[in-house]
Short mmCIF file of C-alpha atoms in Angstrom, two decimals:
data_model
loop_
_atom_site.label_atom_id
_atom_site.label_comp_id
_atom_site.label_asym_id
_atom_site.label_seq_id
_atom_site.Cartn_x
_atom_site.Cartn_y
_atom_site.Cartn_z
CA UNK A 1 115.70 107.12 107.68
CA UNK A 2 115.21 110.16 106.19
CA UNK A 3 116.39 113.54 107.70
CA UNK A 4 112.57 115.31 108.02
CA UNK A 5 110.04 113.48 109.24
CA UNK A 6 106.11 114.73 108.39
CA UNK A 7 103.12 113.99 109.96
CA UNK A 8 100.40 112.66 109.37
CA UNK A 9 101.31 110.38 106.31
CA UNK A 10 97.90 110.58 104.93
CA UNK A 11 95.13 112.88 105.56
CA UNK A 12 91.76 112.58 104.06
CA UNK A 13 88.95 115.18 104.79
CA UNK A 14 86.04 117.07 103.83
CA UNK A 15 86.05 120.22 101.78
CA UNK A 16 85.74 123.34 103.55
CA UNK A 17 87.80 121.98 106.75
CA UNK A 18 90.87 123.29 108.10
CA UNK A 19 94.21 121.00 108.62
CA UNK A 20 97.94 121.52 109.76
CA UNK A 21 100.81 118.93 108.45
CA UNK A 22 103.84 119.13 110.38
CA UNK A 23 107.67 118.82 109.81
CA UNK A 24 110.17 117.83 112.10
CA UNK A 25 114.30 117.31 112.33
CA UNK A 26 116.69 117.07 115.05
CA UNK A 27 118.85 118.99 112.18
CA UNK A 28 119.41 122.96 111.68
CA UNK A 29 118.84 124.02 108.12
CA UNK A 30 119.46 127.33 106.49
CA UNK A 31 116.38 127.41 105.16
CA UNK A 32 112.90 125.15 104.72
CA UNK A 33 110.74 124.53 101.60
CA UNK A 34 107.36 123.31 100.79
CA UNK A 35 106.53 121.49 97.57
CA UNK A 36 103.27 119.88 96.31
CA UNK A 37 103.40 117.15 94.34
CA UNK A 38 100.34 115.36 91.98
CA UNK A 39 100.02 111.93 90.41
CA UNK A 40 102.40 111.25 87.48
CA UNK A 41 104.40 114.80 87.88
CA UNK A 42 107.33 116.35 89.76
CA UNK A 43 107.33 118.43 93.06
CA UNK A 44 106.37 121.98 92.71
CA UNK A 45 107.84 124.94 95.17
CA UNK A 46 105.04 126.50 97.19
CA UNK A 47 107.31 128.46 99.68
CA UNK A 48 110.50 128.91 100.91
CA UNK A 49 111.01 130.08 104.89
CA UNK A 50 114.44 131.40 105.71
CA UNK A 51 114.06 133.14 109.51
CA UNK A 52 113.60 131.18 112.29
CA UNK A 53 109.81 132.10 113.35
CA UNK A 54 108.89 132.87 109.99
CA UNK A 55 105.31 133.16 108.94
CA UNK A 56 104.22 133.54 105.28
CA UNK A 57 100.83 133.17 103.89
CA UNK A 58 99.99 131.73 100.36
CA UNK A 59 95.87 132.63 99.48
CA UNK A 60 94.51 129.93 101.99
CA UNK A 61 98.22 128.16 102.83
CA UNK A 62 99.98 129.36 105.70
CA UNK A 63 103.41 127.96 106.49
CA UNK A 64 105.41 129.11 109.80
CA UNK A 65 109.30 127.87 109.93
CA UNK A 66 110.21 127.09 113.62
CA UNK A 67 112.45 129.59 115.88
CA UNK A 68 115.18 127.11 116.02
CA UNK A 69 114.96 126.48 112.29
CA UNK A 70 114.58 122.85 112.50
CA UNK A 71 110.67 122.34 111.93
CA UNK A 72 107.93 123.99 109.85
CA UNK A 73 104.20 123.29 109.41
CA UNK A 74 101.69 123.94 106.62
CA UNK A 75 97.93 124.99 107.40
CA UNK A 76 95.72 125.06 104.84
CA UNK A 77 91.68 126.88 105.40
CA UNK A 78 89.09 125.66 104.31
CA UNK A 79 90.50 123.04 102.25
CA UNK A 80 89.23 122.58 98.35
CA UNK A 81 89.64 119.28 96.01
CA UNK A 82 92.13 121.30 94.13
CA UNK A 83 94.52 121.37 96.93
CA UNK A 84 94.55 117.31 96.70
CA UNK A 85 98.12 116.00 96.33
CA UNK A 86 101.63 114.86 98.12
CA UNK A 87 102.76 117.67 100.41
CA UNK A 88 106.51 117.37 100.88
CA UNK A 89 108.88 119.49 103.20
CA UNK A 90 112.55 120.36 102.31
CA UNK A 91 115.46 121.05 104.83
CA UNK A 92 117.83 123.15 102.71
CA UNK A 93 121.48 122.91 104.07
CA UNK A 94 124.09 125.23 102.64
CA UNK A 95 122.18 126.50 99.66
CA UNK A 96 123.39 123.10 98.07
CA UNK A 97 121.49 120.17 99.55
CA UNK A 98 117.95 119.62 99.59
CA UNK A 99 116.75 116.60 101.75
CA UNK A 100 113.16 116.17 101.56
CA UNK A 101 110.48 114.89 104.18
CA UNK A 102 108.74 112.04 104.28
CA UNK A 103 105.36 113.18 102.54
CA UNK A 104 102.11 113.83 103.84
CA UNK A 105 99.45 112.83 101.14
CA UNK A 106 96.10 115.08 101.27
CA UNK A 107 93.10 113.62 99.68
CA UNK A 108 90.12 116.78 99.96
CA UNK A 109 86.76 115.04 99.36
CA UNK A 110 83.98 116.81 98.10
CA UNK B 1 112.51 126.38 77.25
CA UNK B 2 110.25 123.96 78.33
CA UNK B 3 111.44 122.64 81.79
CA UNK B 4 113.69 119.75 82.78
CA UNK B 5 112.72 116.97 80.21
CA UNK B 6 113.67 113.29 81.67
CA UNK B 7 113.56 110.37 79.66
CA UNK B 8 111.64 107.51 79.11
CA UNK B 9 109.04 107.96 81.21
CA UNK B 10 108.18 104.57 81.81
CA UNK B 11 110.56 101.80 81.62
CA UNK B 12 110.44 98.13 82.11
CA UNK B 13 113.09 95.70 82.49
CA UNK B 14 114.13 92.48 84.16
CA UNK B 15 116.17 91.72 86.93
CA UNK B 16 119.95 91.64 85.88
CA UNK B 17 119.70 94.22 83.07
CA UNK B 18 121.10 97.35 82.85
CA UNK B 19 119.17 100.63 82.26
CA UNK B 20 119.70 104.50 81.66
CA UNK B 21 117.73 107.60 82.05
CA UNK B 22 118.16 111.24 80.75
CA UNK B 23 117.77 114.54 82.05
CA UNK B 24 117.76 117.63 80.31
CA UNK B 25 117.56 120.41 82.56
CA UNK B 26 117.06 124.13 82.24
CA UNK B 27 119.51 125.27 80.18
CA UNK B 28 120.84 127.88 82.05
CA UNK B 29 120.54 125.98 85.25
CA UNK B 30 124.18 124.62 86.57
CA UNK B 31 123.04 122.72 89.01
CA UNK B 32 121.30 119.28 88.75
CA UNK B 33 120.15 116.71 91.27
CA UNK B 34 118.72 113.11 90.79
CA UNK B 35 116.30 111.91 93.49
CA UNK B 36 114.53 108.42 93.81
CA UNK B 37 111.19 107.96 95.12
CA UNK B 38 108.97 105.33 95.88
CA UNK B 39 105.18 105.64 95.71
CA UNK B 40 103.72 107.77 98.50
CA UNK B 41 107.06 108.64 99.97
CA UNK B 42 109.59 111.97 99.58
CA UNK B 43 112.11 111.91 97.08
CA UNK B 44 115.67 110.48 98.31
CA UNK B 45 118.74 112.16 97.37
CA UNK B 46 121.10 110.28 95.23
CA UNK B 47 123.48 112.73 93.73
CA UNK B 48 124.16 116.47 92.11
CA UNK B 49 126.46 118.37 90.03
CA UNK B 50 127.55 121.69 89.80
CA UNK B 51 128.39 122.10 85.69
CA UNK B 52 130.28 119.09 85.12
CA UNK B 53 131.44 117.97 88.49
CA UNK B 54 129.41 115.60 90.74
CA UNK B 55 129.88 117.56 94.12
CA UNK B 56 128.03 115.06 96.64
CA UNK B 57 126.73 111.16 96.02
CA UNK B 58 124.51 109.53 98.65
CA UNK B 59 126.27 106.93 101.00
CA UNK B 60 122.97 105.45 100.27
CA UNK B 61 123.83 104.95 96.21
CA UNK B 62 125.34 101.30 95.79
CA UNK B 63 128.25 100.85 93.09
CA UNK B 64 125.60 99.77 90.83
CA UNK B 65 124.59 103.54 90.45
CA UNK B 66 126.53 105.78 88.38
CA UNK B 67 125.73 109.44 86.71
CA UNK B 68 127.43 111.64 84.75
CA UNK B 69 127.11 115.00 83.21
CA UNK B 70 129.88 115.29 80.53
CA UNK B 71 129.50 119.06 79.71
CA UNK B 72 127.75 120.76 82.20
CA UNK B 73 124.23 120.10 80.47
CA UNK B 74 122.16 116.98 80.13
CA UNK B 75 122.93 113.83 82.75
CA UNK B 76 122.57 110.34 82.81
CA UNK B 77 121.95 107.87 85.54
CA UNK B 78 122.78 104.31 85.07
CA UNK B 79 121.99 101.48 87.03
CA UNK B 80 123.63 98.51 86.75
CA UNK B 81 122.52 94.49 87.24
CA UNK B 82 118.91 96.13 88.42
CA UNK B 83 116.94 94.50 91.35
CA UNK B 84 113.90 94.68 92.06
CA UNK B 85 114.22 97.05 94.98
CA UNK B 86 115.68 99.78 92.15
CA UNK B 87 111.65 100.42 91.55
CA UNK B 88 110.95 103.41 91.91
CA UNK B 89 110.74 106.86 89.99
CA UNK B 90 114.24 108.80 89.08
CA UNK B 91 113.61 112.50 89.27
CA UNK B 92 115.88 115.21 87.97
CA UNK B 93 115.67 118.81 89.13
CA UNK B 94 118.02 121.61 88.45
CA UNK B 95 118.37 124.80 89.81
CA UNK B 96 120.64 127.96 89.23
CA UNK B 97 124.07 128.14 91.39
CA UNK B 98 123.25 130.69 94.65
CA UNK B 99 123.65 133.95 93.89
CA UNK B 100 123.37 133.86 90.79
CA UNK B 101 119.51 134.86 90.32
CA UNK B 102 115.81 134.49 91.74
CA UNK B 103 115.68 131.20 90.49
CA UNK B 104 118.96 130.07 93.03
CA UNK B 105 117.79 127.76 95.68
CA UNK B 106 114.54 126.63 93.80
CA UNK B 107 114.59 123.04 92.30
CA UNK B 108 112.75 122.79 89.49
CA UNK B 109 111.90 118.98 88.47
CA UNK B 110 111.05 116.87 85.54
CA UNK B 111 108.24 114.57 85.57
CA UNK B 112 110.37 112.02 86.41
CA UNK B 113 111.20 108.38 84.84
CA UNK B 114 109.55 105.22 86.32
CA UNK B 115 111.28 102.11 86.64
CA UNK B 116 109.85 98.42 86.86
CA UNK B 117 112.53 95.71 87.66
CA UNK B 118 110.63 92.23 87.13
#
């Protein structure tokens, strides 16, 4: 069992649609990160959120850290085929441990 | 620096054989992590090093798995008496120790070593 549960596990949408991915845990983290992974490659960091309630925007991606620092969401506006990939949240414990979520596989259809 | 390198990229072996994977981290990174990932799932933590010291090892890691980082640079992950359930992607990542720069607390991953046990 993994410490962080992501939902949905799979998502297939049309280009231009909006979507939200959720990352939930019963544990409190010192910070939370989101990564994206493409087939045959390792995950690549998208963002780190540190403060409860924090919202960060990266172009069409909006990341939010829950007030209690136990959960997070990723919202993509007007999805594009280039957004296709496996999205992973990772909870950081005390600046030493990175525990990854179960993953959300996103496919954006042109 | 060319990033994190892993070798081999693919390994096919028969059940019961031993396999070893190598990871070369970014040279100035003093932390090194090993993860295991199955298709479509998130990486599962195995172990991590700070310099040559192995600081934490997952309780899920059986005695058949061993990792070393003898000089605080490259690391090896050995799996003895492989089983079909060991088939997975083995990912290595490195980072700076917290407080040592802007790259601290950011994992840089290699492309992984895919193991298939027949």
